[in-house]
Structures are given as C-alpha cells and as structure tokens.
C-alpha cells in the first residue's frame, strides 16, 4: 500500500510539473503579443543566446563537416563515388546535423545558463521581488528569452550548416584532391534536387529551419521552467541546471525524429 | 554652512516629505471604491492556511493607517507566510485578507499585480537584482510603473537613497554585491519606497545584522512611520526592535495569534508563554 501511495504521489508530481510547463509555455507565448514589451531584454538575450554562442557553433559545425567528409570518403572511395562527398555533407548538415548539433550546443551552453540565472534569482527571492513590484516574472524573464531563442537558433543553425559545408570542402580539397568548384557544384545539386516549396525555397532549407525554431522554444522554455521551480539554495540551482540540459537534449532528439517524419510526409523529395 | 542655510534645508526637506505624504494620500483617494477612513489599511480575518501541514489557524489582526504592526514568533511558525498572504503570493484556504478594505483573495491576477505596485516590500535577503546597479534597482519600480522621465527618476532615486542615509554619489553605480549587508537592506528599503507606497512590508529586516546596523534599520522604519505616515507590517523575531518600532505587536504561536496589542500591554502580560518568549526583556 505504501509503495502504491509513493508511486501515486510521484506520478502526481510529474503530472503537475508537466501541467506547469504547459501553462508557462502558453503564458510566455501569449505575452509576446501583450504589452509592455521588454525590447532591451530581448536584444540582450539575443546577444547572450546568439552572438555569444557563435564560436562554439562554428567550431562544432566545421569539425563535424570535416569528420562527415572524412568518414564518407573512406566508404565512397571503394565505389569511386568520392565526387558526391559535397552532396552527402550538405544533406546531412542542412537536414539533420546542423539543427540538432546547434540545438544540443545551445542547450548545453545557453540552457544551463538560463536555468542557473533564473534559479539563482528564485533562491535569492529576486523572482518574488519582481512579483511584489507588480511585474510578471514570465513576461519579464521568460518571454524575452523565448523570443531570442526562437530567432537566434535558426540563425545559428544556418551558420553551423555553412561551417560544416566549408569543413567538408577542406577535406574534399586536401584529402580527396577534389576541385573546389566540383565540390560546390555537388552541394548545389543536393539542394536543388531535394525539391522546392513555393517553387523557390529548397525543401532542405525548410527542414533545416523549422527544426531549430522548435528547438529554440524547447531550450528556452525548459530552462525557464526548471529555473523557476528551483528550490533548495545553491544545490537546487545545480540540480535545475543538470535537469535542463538533460531534458532539453532528450526533447531535441525525440522531437527531431517526429518533425523529420512529418516533414518527409509533407514535403517529399 | 550658516544657520540660515540649515533652516532652508530643513524647510526644503519638510516640503519634500509633505509632497510624498500628499502623493500617498492622492494615490489612496484614486481607488475606484475608496474604503471609509476608519477602515484598517491591512486586515486579516480568521485566516486558515495549510500545505502538507497546518500553518495558520484562525489568524486575525489589523493595521490602521500609519501604524506599524509587528508579527513576532519563533522561527518556522509561519510569520513570513503572513506577508506572502498580504501580497497575495499565497492564497488562504479560508478567511479574508483585506488591503484598503478590498479582499485581495477575490481579485484577479492582474488586479493583484496593480495592488502590489502600491506596496513596498523589504526582503530578508534584500533580493536586490544582482544584474543591476544600485541606481537601476531603486529606479526599477519607477521605470516599470510610472511615466516619470529620466531626470525625474534620477531625482527620485537620489531622494530615496538620501532618505535611507546613503550617499547617492557613492553608491548609485555600485553592484549590490559590493555593498555590506546593512547597506543592501537600506537599498532594499529605498527600492520599496521608490514609488511612494502607502504600505510597507518587511520580512526579517534586521536578521543577520550587527546591533548597530539593526538600530539604523529600526530607526529607518520608525522614521517612515513618523515622517511619511506609512502603514507597515514587519515580520521579525528581534523582540528588541519590535518593542521600539511597533504600534501593535502580534505574537504567533502554534499556528494562532496568541497576543495582539501594544508593546506596553505585551510587557505587562502575565501569560506564561509571552513572558518566556520575551525572555525577561
């Protein structure tokens, strides 16, 4: 009986937490359209989430592109198909690795930062202070971070993609001795052969930009949710930070599968 | 400086204080349905609250205009909970929590935010925004909820910092982490006062401070009552400060208010628990 009660209590806690997360998401989205608008906070967060993540995203993208080209080259050499390295790197980066890697990097760097910052504000009563001064903490803290993440994740993903394709180019040129013009021709072939939406937007771009938009929402809302629920002093801040990174990373990977499935059905090549 | 300069300063200071008192009164008169003059500014009526265990049972007390009511009691008895109920950060299971005659448990979330804008709160941990400077902290409620321009905000910030005996030229550009505990508390009070609220709430304003700084903070709370006629509710376990600054004291014990009256009445009480709590004070 005691065991059943414990399971029941734990399940109820999880359901409440999920309910709170959805209410937070709803309010954060709703407040995008309700004044006052904290424009300065949005710009500050765009700098923190986007500009300050540039280095890590470029590095990750560049080396991932190089590894992709290297690994595929080894296999392709057996069939004499190394000329298609550019095509493979482009498809992998734009459709999958670019959004997912940018998402995971930002979840690690920015998600943890947001959770730690809001968690510290919670345990030092700064969130209560906002409330007491008649400011809605969701409007002041969550909505600007959500807007910034929704805007910056797609931008970071494009930069990640470009860095990855350049990384592939380096391997194609110096390891496979492929002419750069041939490499870029296969890159464009891949993009144009994937089909177009509205005749001029490549399907690959749609795949590649819808995902980071969703991931931006997942990262910012997960971080704010755990940050706002922080209890137990500095130790609690650490717990919230870890939970944010783990939950956001898992959600990114799971959501990626479902978005891919849906997009393949909606936008067949 | 001559005597005449001193007189001029004193006249100017009294003018500023009179203007603040007028602003507070005008703010109260702006209510859609202003409460009668003799209505308590803050009143708890038969309030019950429980989380996983009972916290408050049948708690009632009132603070009239210009009074300082101090809630004292042992640690962990739910004193801070009372402040959170007044701010409607928590909602009672039963009973009424009235601010200026309005039951704040029955207002919407947006209305509650507006009511809170007319109260100042000083937190136990000061709760200054650590990403902002002292100036920005004190200016925050003004930027958020008033139409004052930058010059007016600057003047108001300096006035409030001077009121809490801080030199604006020295502290405005400092980060909260660069201040001592006592200075953080004073900046917290200045921030609470920035919008000239008619009600101030304090959660353990003197906890963790040395006796000298405790005296300074207690004097400040008394100064607010004396000069600006602000209604205050103070939660503390510092009985010495409570006796100095309170118009009334409410003693919370075992989920109930076991005493509510003036400090003199409390000192004269022959109730065994009260005498034990006072510890021969």
Coordinates of C-alpha atoms in Angstrom, one line a residue:
Chain A
X1 CA 0.0 0.0 0.0
X2 CA 2.8 2.4 1.0
X3 CA 4.5 1.6 -2.3
X4 CA 1.4 2.3 -4.3
X5 CA 0.9 5.6 -2.5
X6 CA 4.5 6.6 -3.2
X7 CA 4.1 5.7 -6.9
X8 CA 0.8 7.7 -6.9
X9 CA 2.5 10.7 -5.3
X10 CA 5.4 10.6 -7.7
X11 CA 3.2 10.3 -10.7
X12 CA 1.0 13.2 -9.5
X13 CA 4.1 15.3 -9.0
X14 CA 5.2 14.6 -12.6
X15 CA 1.8 15.5 -14.0
X16 CA 1.7 18.7 -12.0
X17 CA 5.2 19.6 -13.3
X18 CA 4.1 18.9 -16.9
X19 CA 1.0 21.0 -16.4
X20 CA 3.1 23.8 -15.0
X21 CA 5.4 23.6 -18.0
X22 CA 2.5 23.8 -20.4
X23 CA 1.0 26.8 -18.6
X24 CA 4.4 28.5 -18.6
X25 CA 4.7 27.9 -22.4
X26 CA 1.2 29.2 -23.0
X27 CA 1.7 32.4 -21.0
X28 CA 5.2 33.0 -22.4
X29 CA 3.8 32.8 -26.0
X30 CA 0.7 34.8 -25.1
X31 CA 2.9 37.6 -23.6
X32 CA 4.8 38.0 -26.9
X33 CA 1.7 39.9 -28.1
X34 CA 0.8 41.7 -24.8
X35 CA 2.5 45.0 -23.7
X36 CA 4.7 46.0 -22.0
X37 CA 7.3 44.7 -24.4
X38 CA 10.8 44.3 -23.0
X39 CA 12.7 45.1 -26.2
X40 CA 16.0 45.8 -24.4
X41 CA 15.8 42.4 -22.6
X42 CA 15.1 40.7 -26.0
X43 CA 18.2 42.3 -27.6
X44 CA 20.3 41.4 -24.6
X45 CA 19.2 37.8 -24.7
X46 CA 19.7 37.7 -28.5
X47 CA 23.3 38.7 -27.8
X48 CA 23.6 36.1 -25.0
X49 CA 22.0 33.3 -26.8
X50 CA 23.1 34.0 -30.4
X51 CA 26.2 36.1 -30.6
X52 CA 28.0 34.6 -27.7
X53 CA 27.3 31.1 -29.0
X54 CA 28.8 31.8 -32.4
X55 CA 32.3 30.5 -31.6
X56 CA 31.1 27.1 -30.2
X57 CA 28.6 26.6 -33.1
X58 CA 31.1 27.5 -35.8
X59 CA 33.7 25.1 -34.3
X60 CA 31.2 22.3 -33.9
X61 CA 29.9 22.7 -37.4
X62 CA 33.3 23.0 -39.1
X63 CA 34.7 19.8 -37.5
X64 CA 31.5 17.9 -37.9
X65 CA 31.6 18.7 -41.6
X66 CA 35.2 17.6 -41.8
X67 CA 34.5 14.3 -40.0
X68 CA 31.5 13.6 -42.2
X69 CA 33.5 14.2 -45.3
X70 CA 36.4 12.1 -44.0
X71 CA 34.2 9.1 -42.9
X72 CA 32.1 9.1 -46.1
X73 CA 35.2 9.5 -48.3
X74 CA 36.6 6.3 -46.8
X75 CA 33.4 4.4 -47.8
X76 CA 32.9 6.1 -51.1
X77 CA 36.4 5.5 -52.3
X78 CA 35.5 1.8 -52.5
X79 CA 32.8 2.6 -55.1
X80 CA 34.7 5.5 -56.8
X81 CA 31.9 7.9 -55.7
X82 CA 34.0 10.5 -53.8
X83 CA 32.7 13.2 -56.0
X84 CA 29.5 13.0 -54.1
X85 CA 31.1 14.0 -50.8
X86 CA 29.7 17.5 -51.1
X87 CA 26.2 16.2 -51.7
X88 CA 26.4 13.9 -48.6
X89 CA 27.8 16.6 -46.3
X90 CA 25.2 19.1 -47.4
X91 CA 22.2 16.8 -47.0
X92 CA 23.4 15.6 -43.6
X93 CA 24.3 19.1 -42.3
X94 CA 21.3 21.0 -43.5
X95 CA 18.6 18.4 -42.8
X96 CA 19.9 16.8 -39.6
X97 CA 23.2 17.6 -38.0
X98 CA 23.1 21.3 -38.4
X99 CA 19.9 21.8 -36.5
X100 CA 20.5 19.0 -34.0
X101 CA 24.1 20.0 -33.2
X102 CA 23.3 23.7 -32.9
X103 CA 20.4 22.7 -30.6
X104 CA 22.5 20.5 -28.4
X105 CA 25.3 23.0 -28.2
X106 CA 22.9 25.8 -27.3
X107 CA 21.1 23.5 -24.8
X108 CA 24.4 22.9 -23.1
X109 CA 25.7 26.5 -23.1
X110 CA 22.6 28.7 -23.0
X111 CA 20.0 26.3 -21.4
X112 CA 22.2 25.7 -18.4
X113 CA 23.0 29.4 -18.2
X114 CA 19.3 30.4 -18.2
X115 CA 18.4 27.8 -15.7
X116 CA 21.3 28.9 -13.4
X117 CA 20.4 32.6 -13.7
X118 CA 16.7 32.2 -13.1
X119 CA 17.3 29.5 -10.4
X120 CA 19.6 31.9 -8.5
X121 CA 17.0 34.6 -8.8
X122 CA 14.4 32.2 -7.4
X123 CA 16.5 31.1 -4.3
X124 CA 17.6 34.7 -3.5
X125 CA 14.0 36.0 -3.6
X126 CA 14.6 38.1 -6.7
X127 CA 11.6 36.5 -8.5
X128 CA 9.4 37.2 -5.5
X129 CA 10.7 40.8 -5.7
X130 CA 9.6 41.1 -9.3
X131 CA 6.2 39.7 -8.4
X132 CA 5.9 42.1 -5.4
X133 CA 6.8 45.1 -7.6
X134 CA 3.9 44.2 -9.8
X135 CA 6.0 42.7 -12.7
X136 CA 5.0 39.3 -14.1
X137 CA 8.2 37.3 -14.0
X138 CA 7.1 35.3 -17.0
X139 CA 6.7 38.4 -19.1
X140 CA 10.0 39.9 -17.8
X141 CA 12.2 36.9 -17.8
X142 CA 10.7 34.0 -19.9
X143 CA 9.2 35.8 -22.9
X144 CA 12.3 37.7 -23.9
X145 CA 14.4 34.5 -23.7
X146 CA 11.8 32.7 -25.7
X147 CA 11.7 35.3 -28.5
X148 CA 15.5 35.5 -28.6
X149 CA 15.9 31.7 -28.8
X150 CA 13.2 31.4 -31.5
X151 CA 15.1 34.0 -33.6
X152 CA 18.7 33.0 -32.9
X153 CA 18.5 29.2 -33.2
X154 CA 17.7 29.3 -36.9
X155 CA 20.4 31.8 -37.5
X156 CA 22.9 29.7 -35.5
X157 CA 21.9 26.7 -37.5
X158 CA 22.5 28.4 -40.8
X159 CA 25.9 29.4 -39.6
X160 CA 26.5 25.8 -38.4
X161 CA 25.5 24.4 -41.8
X162 CA 27.7 26.8 -43.7
X163 CA 30.7 26.0 -41.4
X164 CA 30.0 22.3 -41.8
X165 CA 29.9 22.5 -45.6
X166 CA 33.2 24.5 -45.5
X167 CA 34.7 21.8 -43.3
X168 CA 33.7 19.2 -45.9
X169 CA 35.3 21.4 -48.6
X170 CA 38.6 21.4 -46.7
X171 CA 38.7 17.5 -46.6
X172 CA 37.5 17.3 -50.3
X173 CA 40.3 19.6 -51.4
X174 CA 43.2 18.4 -49.3
X175 CA 42.4 14.8 -48.6
X176 CA 40.4 13.7 -51.7
X177 CA 42.0 16.3 -54.1
X178 CA 38.6 17.2 -55.5
X179 CA 38.4 20.7 -57.2
X180 CA 36.5 23.2 -55.1
X181 CA 34.2 24.1 -58.0
X182 CA 33.2 20.4 -58.2
X183 CA 32.5 20.2 -54.5
X184 CA 30.3 23.3 -54.6
X185 CA 28.5 22.0 -57.7
X186 CA 27.5 18.9 -55.8
X187 CA 26.5 21.0 -52.9
X188 CA 24.1 22.9 -55.1
X189 CA 22.9 19.7 -56.8
X190 CA 21.9 18.3 -53.5
X191 CA 20.0 21.5 -52.6
X192 CA 18.2 21.7 -55.9
X193 CA 17.4 18.0 -56.2
X194 CA 15.7 18.0 -52.8
X195 CA 12.7 19.8 -54.3
X196 CA 11.3 23.2 -53.7
X197 CA 8.4 24.7 -51.6
X198 CA 6.6 27.5 -53.5
X199 CA 9.0 26.9 -56.4
X200 CA 12.0 28.7 -55.0
X201 CA 12.5 27.6 -51.3
X202 CA 14.5 24.4 -51.2
X203 CA 12.9 21.6 -49.2
X204 CA 16.2 21.1 -47.4
X205 CA 16.1 24.7 -46.1
X206 CA 12.5 24.2 -44.8
X207 CA 13.7 21.1 -43.0
X208 CA 16.7 22.9 -41.7
X209 CA 14.9 26.0 -40.4
X210 CA 11.7 24.6 -38.9
X211 CA 13.6 22.3 -36.6
X212 CA 15.8 24.9 -34.9
X213 CA 12.8 27.2 -34.5
X214 CA 11.1 24.4 -32.5
X215 CA 14.4 23.6 -30.7
X216 CA 14.8 27.2 -29.6
X217 CA 11.4 27.0 -28.0
X218 CA 12.2 23.8 -26.3
X219 CA 15.6 25.0 -24.9
X220 CA 14.3 28.4 -23.6
X221 CA 11.1 27.1 -22.1
X222 CA 12.7 24.0 -20.5
X223 CA 15.5 26.2 -18.9
X224 CA 13.0 28.8 -17.6
X225 CA 10.6 26.0 -16.3
X226 CA 13.4 24.3 -14.3
X227 CA 14.9 27.7 -13.2
X228 CA 11.6 29.0 -11.9
X229 CA 10.9 25.7 -10.0
X230 CA 14.3 25.8 -8.3
X231 CA 14.3 25.1 -4.5
X232 CA 16.9 24.3 -2.0
X233 CA 19.5 27.0 -2.4
X234 CA 22.7 26.7 -4.5
X235 CA 22.4 22.9 -4.6
X236 CA 19.0 23.3 -6.1
X237 CA 20.4 25.6 -8.8
X238 CA 22.9 22.9 -9.7
X239 CA 20.1 20.3 -9.9
X240 CA 18.0 22.6 -12.1
X241 CA 20.9 23.2 -14.5
X242 CA 21.6 19.5 -14.9
X243 CA 17.9 18.7 -15.4
X244 CA 17.6 21.4 -18.0
X245 CA 20.5 20.1 -20.1
X246 CA 19.4 16.5 -19.9
X247 CA 15.7 17.2 -20.6
X248 CA 16.3 19.7 -23.4
X249 CA 18.8 17.4 -25.1
X250 CA 16.4 14.4 -24.9
X251 CA 13.5 16.6 -26.1
X252 CA 15.5 17.9 -29.0
X253 CA 16.4 14.4 -30.2
X254 CA 12.9 13.0 -29.8
X255 CA 11.2 16.0 -31.4
X256 CA 13.8 15.8 -34.2
X257 CA 12.5 12.4 -35.1
X258 CA 8.9 13.4 -35.2
X259 CA 9.5 16.6 -37.1
X260 CA 11.6 14.7 -39.7
X261 CA 8.8 12.1 -40.1
X262 CA 6.2 14.8 -40.5
X263 CA 8.3 16.9 -43.0
X264 CA 9.2 13.8 -45.1
X265 CA 5.5 13.1 -45.4
X266 CA 4.5 16.7 -46.1
X267 CA 7.5 17.6 -48.3
X268 CA 8.6 14.5 -50.2
X269 CA 11.8 15.0 -52.3
Chain B
X1 CA 27.2 76.5 6.4
X2 CA 25.2 79.1 8.2
X3 CA 22.1 78.7 10.4
X4 CA 20.0 80.2 7.7
X5 CA 21.2 77.5 5.2
X6 CA 20.4 74.8 7.7
X7 CA 16.9 76.3 8.1
X8 CA 16.4 76.4 4.3
X9 CA 17.5 72.7 4.0
X10 CA 15.1 71.7 6.8
X11 CA 12.2 73.6 5.1
X12 CA 13.1 72.0 1.8
X13 CA 13.2 68.5 3.3
X14 CA 9.9 69.0 5.1
X15 CA 8.4 70.2 1.8
X16 CA 9.5 67.0 0.0
X17 CA 8.1 64.9 2.8
X18 CA 4.8 66.7 2.7
X19 CA 4.7 66.2 -1.0
X20 CA 5.3 62.5 -0.6
X21 CA 2.5 62.3 2.1
X22 CA 0.2 64.1 -0.3
X23 CA 1.1 61.7 -3.2
X24 CA 0.4 58.7 -1.0
X25 CA -3.0 60.2 0.1
X26 CA -3.8 61.1 -3.5
X27 CA -2.9 57.5 -4.6
X28 CA -5.3 56.1 -2.0
X29 CA -8.1 58.5 -3.0
X30 CA -7.8 57.3 -6.6
X31 CA -9.3 54.0 -5.6
X32 CA -12.5 53.1 -7.6
X33 CA -14.3 52.5 -4.4
X34 CA -12.2 54.1 -1.6
X35 CA -12.6 52.4 1.8
X36 CA -14.1 54.5 4.7
X37 CA -11.4 56.5 6.6
X38 CA -11.6 54.3 9.7
X39 CA -11.2 51.0 7.7
X40 CA -7.9 49.2 8.6
X41 CA -5.4 49.5 5.8
X42 CA -4.5 45.8 6.2
X43 CA -6.7 43.3 7.9
X44 CA -6.6 39.5 8.2
X45 CA -9.9 38.0 9.3
X46 CA -10.0 34.3 10.5
X47 CA -7.3 33.2 8.1
X48 CA -6.5 29.5 7.7
X49 CA -3.8 28.0 5.6
X50 CA -2.2 24.6 5.3
X51 CA 0.3 23.0 3.0
X52 CA 1.3 19.4 3.9
X53 CA 0.7 20.5 7.5
X54 CA -1.4 23.3 9.1
X55 CA 0.4 26.7 9.0
X56 CA -2.1 29.2 10.2
X57 CA -5.4 28.7 12.0
X58 CA -7.9 31.5 12.6
X59 CA -5.4 34.3 12.3
X60 CA -6.8 37.8 12.7
X61 CA -5.3 41.2 13.2
X62 CA -5.4 44.7 11.6
X63 CA -3.1 47.6 10.9
X64 CA -4.6 51.1 10.7
X65 CA -3.3 54.0 8.7
X66 CA 0.2 55.0 9.9
X67 CA 0.5 52.1 12.3
X68 CA 3.5 49.7 12.4
X69 CA 2.3 46.2 13.3
X70 CA 5.0 43.7 14.0
X71 CA 4.4 39.9 13.8
X72 CA 6.7 38.1 16.1
X73 CA 7.1 34.4 16.9
X74 CA 9.6 31.6 16.9
X75 CA 11.3 30.6 13.7
X76 CA 9.2 28.4 11.4
X77 CA 5.9 29.4 12.8
X78 CA 4.6 31.0 9.5
X79 CA 5.4 34.6 10.1
X80 CA 6.7 35.2 6.5
X81 CA 3.6 33.4 5.2
X82 CA 1.5 36.2 6.6
X83 CA 3.4 38.7 4.4
X84 CA 3.0 36.5 1.4
X85 CA -0.7 36.3 2.0
X86 CA -0.9 40.1 2.2
X87 CA 0.9 40.3 -1.1
X88 CA -1.3 37.5 -2.5
X89 CA 1.8 35.5 -3.4
X90 CA -0.2 32.8 -1.4
X91 CA -4.0 32.4 -1.1
X92 CA -5.6 31.4 2.2
X93 CA -7.7 28.2 2.4
X94 CA -10.3 30.1 4.4
X95 CA -10.8 33.7 5.8
X96 CA -10.2 37.1 4.3
X97 CA -7.1 39.2 3.7
X98 CA -8.2 42.8 3.1
X99 CA -6.0 45.6 1.8
X100 CA -7.6 49.1 2.0
X101 CA -10.9 47.3 2.6
X102 CA -10.7 45.1 -0.5
X103 CA -10.4 41.3 -0.1
X104 CA -7.4 40.6 -2.3
X105 CA -8.2 36.9 -2.4
X106 CA -11.1 37.8 -4.7
X107 CA -9.3 40.0 -7.2
X108 CA -7.9 38.8 -10.5
X109 CA -4.1 38.1 -11.0
X110 CA -3.8 41.4 -13.0
X111 CA -5.6 43.3 -10.2
X112 CA -3.3 41.7 -7.7
X113 CA -0.3 43.0 -9.7
X114 CA -1.7 46.5 -9.5
X115 CA -2.4 46.3 -5.8
X116 CA 1.2 45.1 -5.2
X117 CA 2.5 48.1 -7.1
X118 CA 1.1 50.3 -4.3
X119 CA 3.0 48.3 -1.6
X120 CA 6.7 48.3 -0.8
X121 CA 8.5 45.1 0.3
X122 CA 11.8 44.6 2.0
X123 CA 13.0 41.0 1.9
X124 CA 15.1 39.1 4.4
X125 CA 17.8 38.6 1.8
X126 CA 17.3 42.2 0.4
X127 CA 16.5 40.5 -3.0
X128 CA 18.3 43.2 -5.0
X129 CA 18.6 42.4 -8.7
X130 CA 22.3 41.4 -8.9
X131 CA 22.5 42.1 -12.6
X132 CA 21.6 45.8 -12.0
X133 CA 23.4 48.6 -10.2
X134 CA 22.0 50.2 -7.0
X135 CA 20.6 53.1 -9.2
X136 CA 18.8 50.7 -11.5
X137 CA 17.5 48.7 -8.6
X138 CA 15.9 51.7 -7.0
X139 CA 14.7 53.1 -10.3
X140 CA 13.2 49.7 -11.4
X141 CA 9.6 50.2 -10.0
X142 CA 9.6 53.8 -11.4
X143 CA 10.6 52.7 -14.9
X144 CA 8.1 49.8 -14.8
X145 CA 5.0 51.5 -13.5
X146 CA 5.3 55.3 -13.8
X147 CA 5.5 57.8 -16.6
X148 CA 8.4 59.7 -15.0
X149 CA 11.1 60.8 -17.3
X150 CA 14.8 60.0 -16.7
X151 CA 15.6 63.2 -14.8
X152 CA 12.6 62.8 -12.5
X153 CA 13.5 59.2 -11.9
X154 CA 17.1 60.2 -11.2
X155 CA 15.9 62.8 -8.7
X156 CA 13.6 60.3 -7.0
X157 CA 16.3 57.7 -6.7
X158 CA 18.7 60.2 -5.1
X159 CA 15.9 61.4 -2.7
X160 CA 15.2 57.8 -1.6
X161 CA 18.8 56.9 -1.1
X162 CA 19.3 60.1 1.0
X163 CA 16.2 59.1 3.0
X164 CA 17.9 55.8 4.0
X165 CA 21.1 57.7 4.9
X166 CA 23.1 56.6 1.9
X167 CA 25.2 59.0 -0.2
X168 CA 23.8 58.8 -3.8
X169 CA 27.2 59.9 -5.2
X170 CA 28.9 57.0 -3.6
X171 CA 26.5 54.1 -4.1
X172 CA 24.4 54.6 -7.3
X173 CA 26.9 52.9 -9.6
X174 CA 27.8 50.0 -7.3
X175 CA 26.6 46.5 -7.8
X176 CA 24.6 45.0 -4.9
X177 CA 27.4 42.5 -4.3
X178 CA 29.8 45.5 -3.5
X179 CA 27.6 46.6 -0.6
X180 CA 27.6 45.4 3.1
X181 CA 24.5 43.6 4.4
X182 CA 23.2 46.7 6.2
X183 CA 23.7 48.8 3.0
X184 CA 21.9 46.2 0.9
X185 CA 19.0 46.3 3.4
X186 CA 18.9 50.1 3.1
X187 CA 18.9 50.0 -0.7
X188 CA 16.1 47.4 -0.4
X189 CA 14.1 49.9 1.7
X190 CA 14.9 52.7 -0.8
X191 CA 13.6 50.5 -3.7
X192 CA 10.5 49.6 -1.7
X193 CA 9.9 53.3 -1.1
X194 CA 10.6 54.4 -4.6
X195 CA 7.0 54.5 -5.8
X196 CA 5.9 56.2 -2.6
X197 CA 3.7 53.4 -1.5
X198 CA 1.3 53.8 1.4
X199 CA 2.1 50.3 2.7
X200 CA 5.5 48.8 3.5
X201 CA 6.1 45.2 4.4
X202 CA 9.3 43.9 5.9
X203 CA 10.4 40.3 6.2
X204 CA 13.0 40.0 8.9
X205 CA 14.6 43.4 8.1
X206 CA 17.2 43.1 10.8
X207 CA 18.1 39.4 10.6
X208 CA 21.8 38.7 10.2
X209 CA 22.8 42.3 11.0
X210 CA 25.1 43.6 13.8
X211 CA 23.4 45.5 16.7
X212 CA 24.5 48.9 15.3
X213 CA 23.1 48.3 11.9
X214 CA 20.0 46.7 13.4
X215 CA 19.5 50.0 15.3
X216 CA 19.9 52.0 12.0
X217 CA 17.3 49.9 10.2
X218 CA 14.9 50.1 13.1
X219 CA 15.2 53.9 13.2
X220 CA 14.5 54.0 9.5
X221 CA 11.3 52.1 9.9
X222 CA 10.3 54.4 12.7
X223 CA 11.2 57.4 10.5
X224 CA 8.9 56.2 7.8
X225 CA 6.0 56.0 10.2
X226 CA 6.8 59.3 11.8
X227 CA 7.5 61.4 8.7
X228 CA 5.5 59.7 5.9
X229 CA 2.7 58.1 7.9
X230 CA 3.3 54.8 6.1
X231 CA 1.4 51.7 7.3
X232 CA 3.8 48.9 7.9
X233 CA 3.7 45.2 8.7
X234 CA 7.0 43.9 10.0
X235 CA 7.8 40.2 10.5
X236 CA 10.7 39.6 12.9
X237 CA 12.0 37.6 15.8
X238 CA 14.0 40.6 17.0
X239 CA 11.9 41.5 20.1
X240 CA 14.1 44.5 21.0
X241 CA 13.5 46.1 17.6
X242 CA 9.8 45.1 17.7
X243 CA 9.3 46.9 21.0
X244 CA 11.0 50.1 19.7
X245 CA 9.2 50.4 16.4
X246 CA 5.7 48.8 16.8
X247 CA 2.4 50.4 17.3
X248 CA 1.0 46.9 17.9
X249 CA 2.6 43.5 18.2
X250 CA 1.0 40.2 17.1
X251 CA 2.6 37.1 18.6
X252 CA 2.2 34.0 16.5
X253 CA 2.5 30.7 18.4
X254 CA 1.4 27.2 17.4
X255 CA -0.5 28.5 14.3
X256 CA -2.5 31.1 16.2
X257 CA -2.1 34.7 17.2
X258 CA -1.9 34.4 20.9
X259 CA -1.5 38.1 21.6
X260 CA -2.3 41.3 19.7
X261 CA -1.8 44.6 21.4
X262 CA 0.7 47.4 22.2
X263 CA 4.2 46.7 23.3
X264 CA 3.3 48.1 26.8
X265 CA 0.4 45.6 27.0
X266 CA 2.7 42.8 25.9
X267 CA 5.3 43.7 28.5
X268 CA 2.6 43.9 31.2
X269 CA 1.1 40.5 30.3
X270 CA 1.4 37.7 32.9
X271 CA 0.8 35.0 30.3
X272 CA 3.5 32.4 30.8
X273 CA 4.3 31.8 27.1
X274 CA 4.6 35.6 26.5
X275 CA 6.9 36.0 29.4
X276 CA 9.0 33.1 28.2
X277 CA 9.1 34.5 24.7
X278 CA 10.2 37.9 25.9
X279 CA 12.9 36.2 28.0
X280 CA 13.0 39.0 30.6
X281 CA 13.1 41.8 28.0

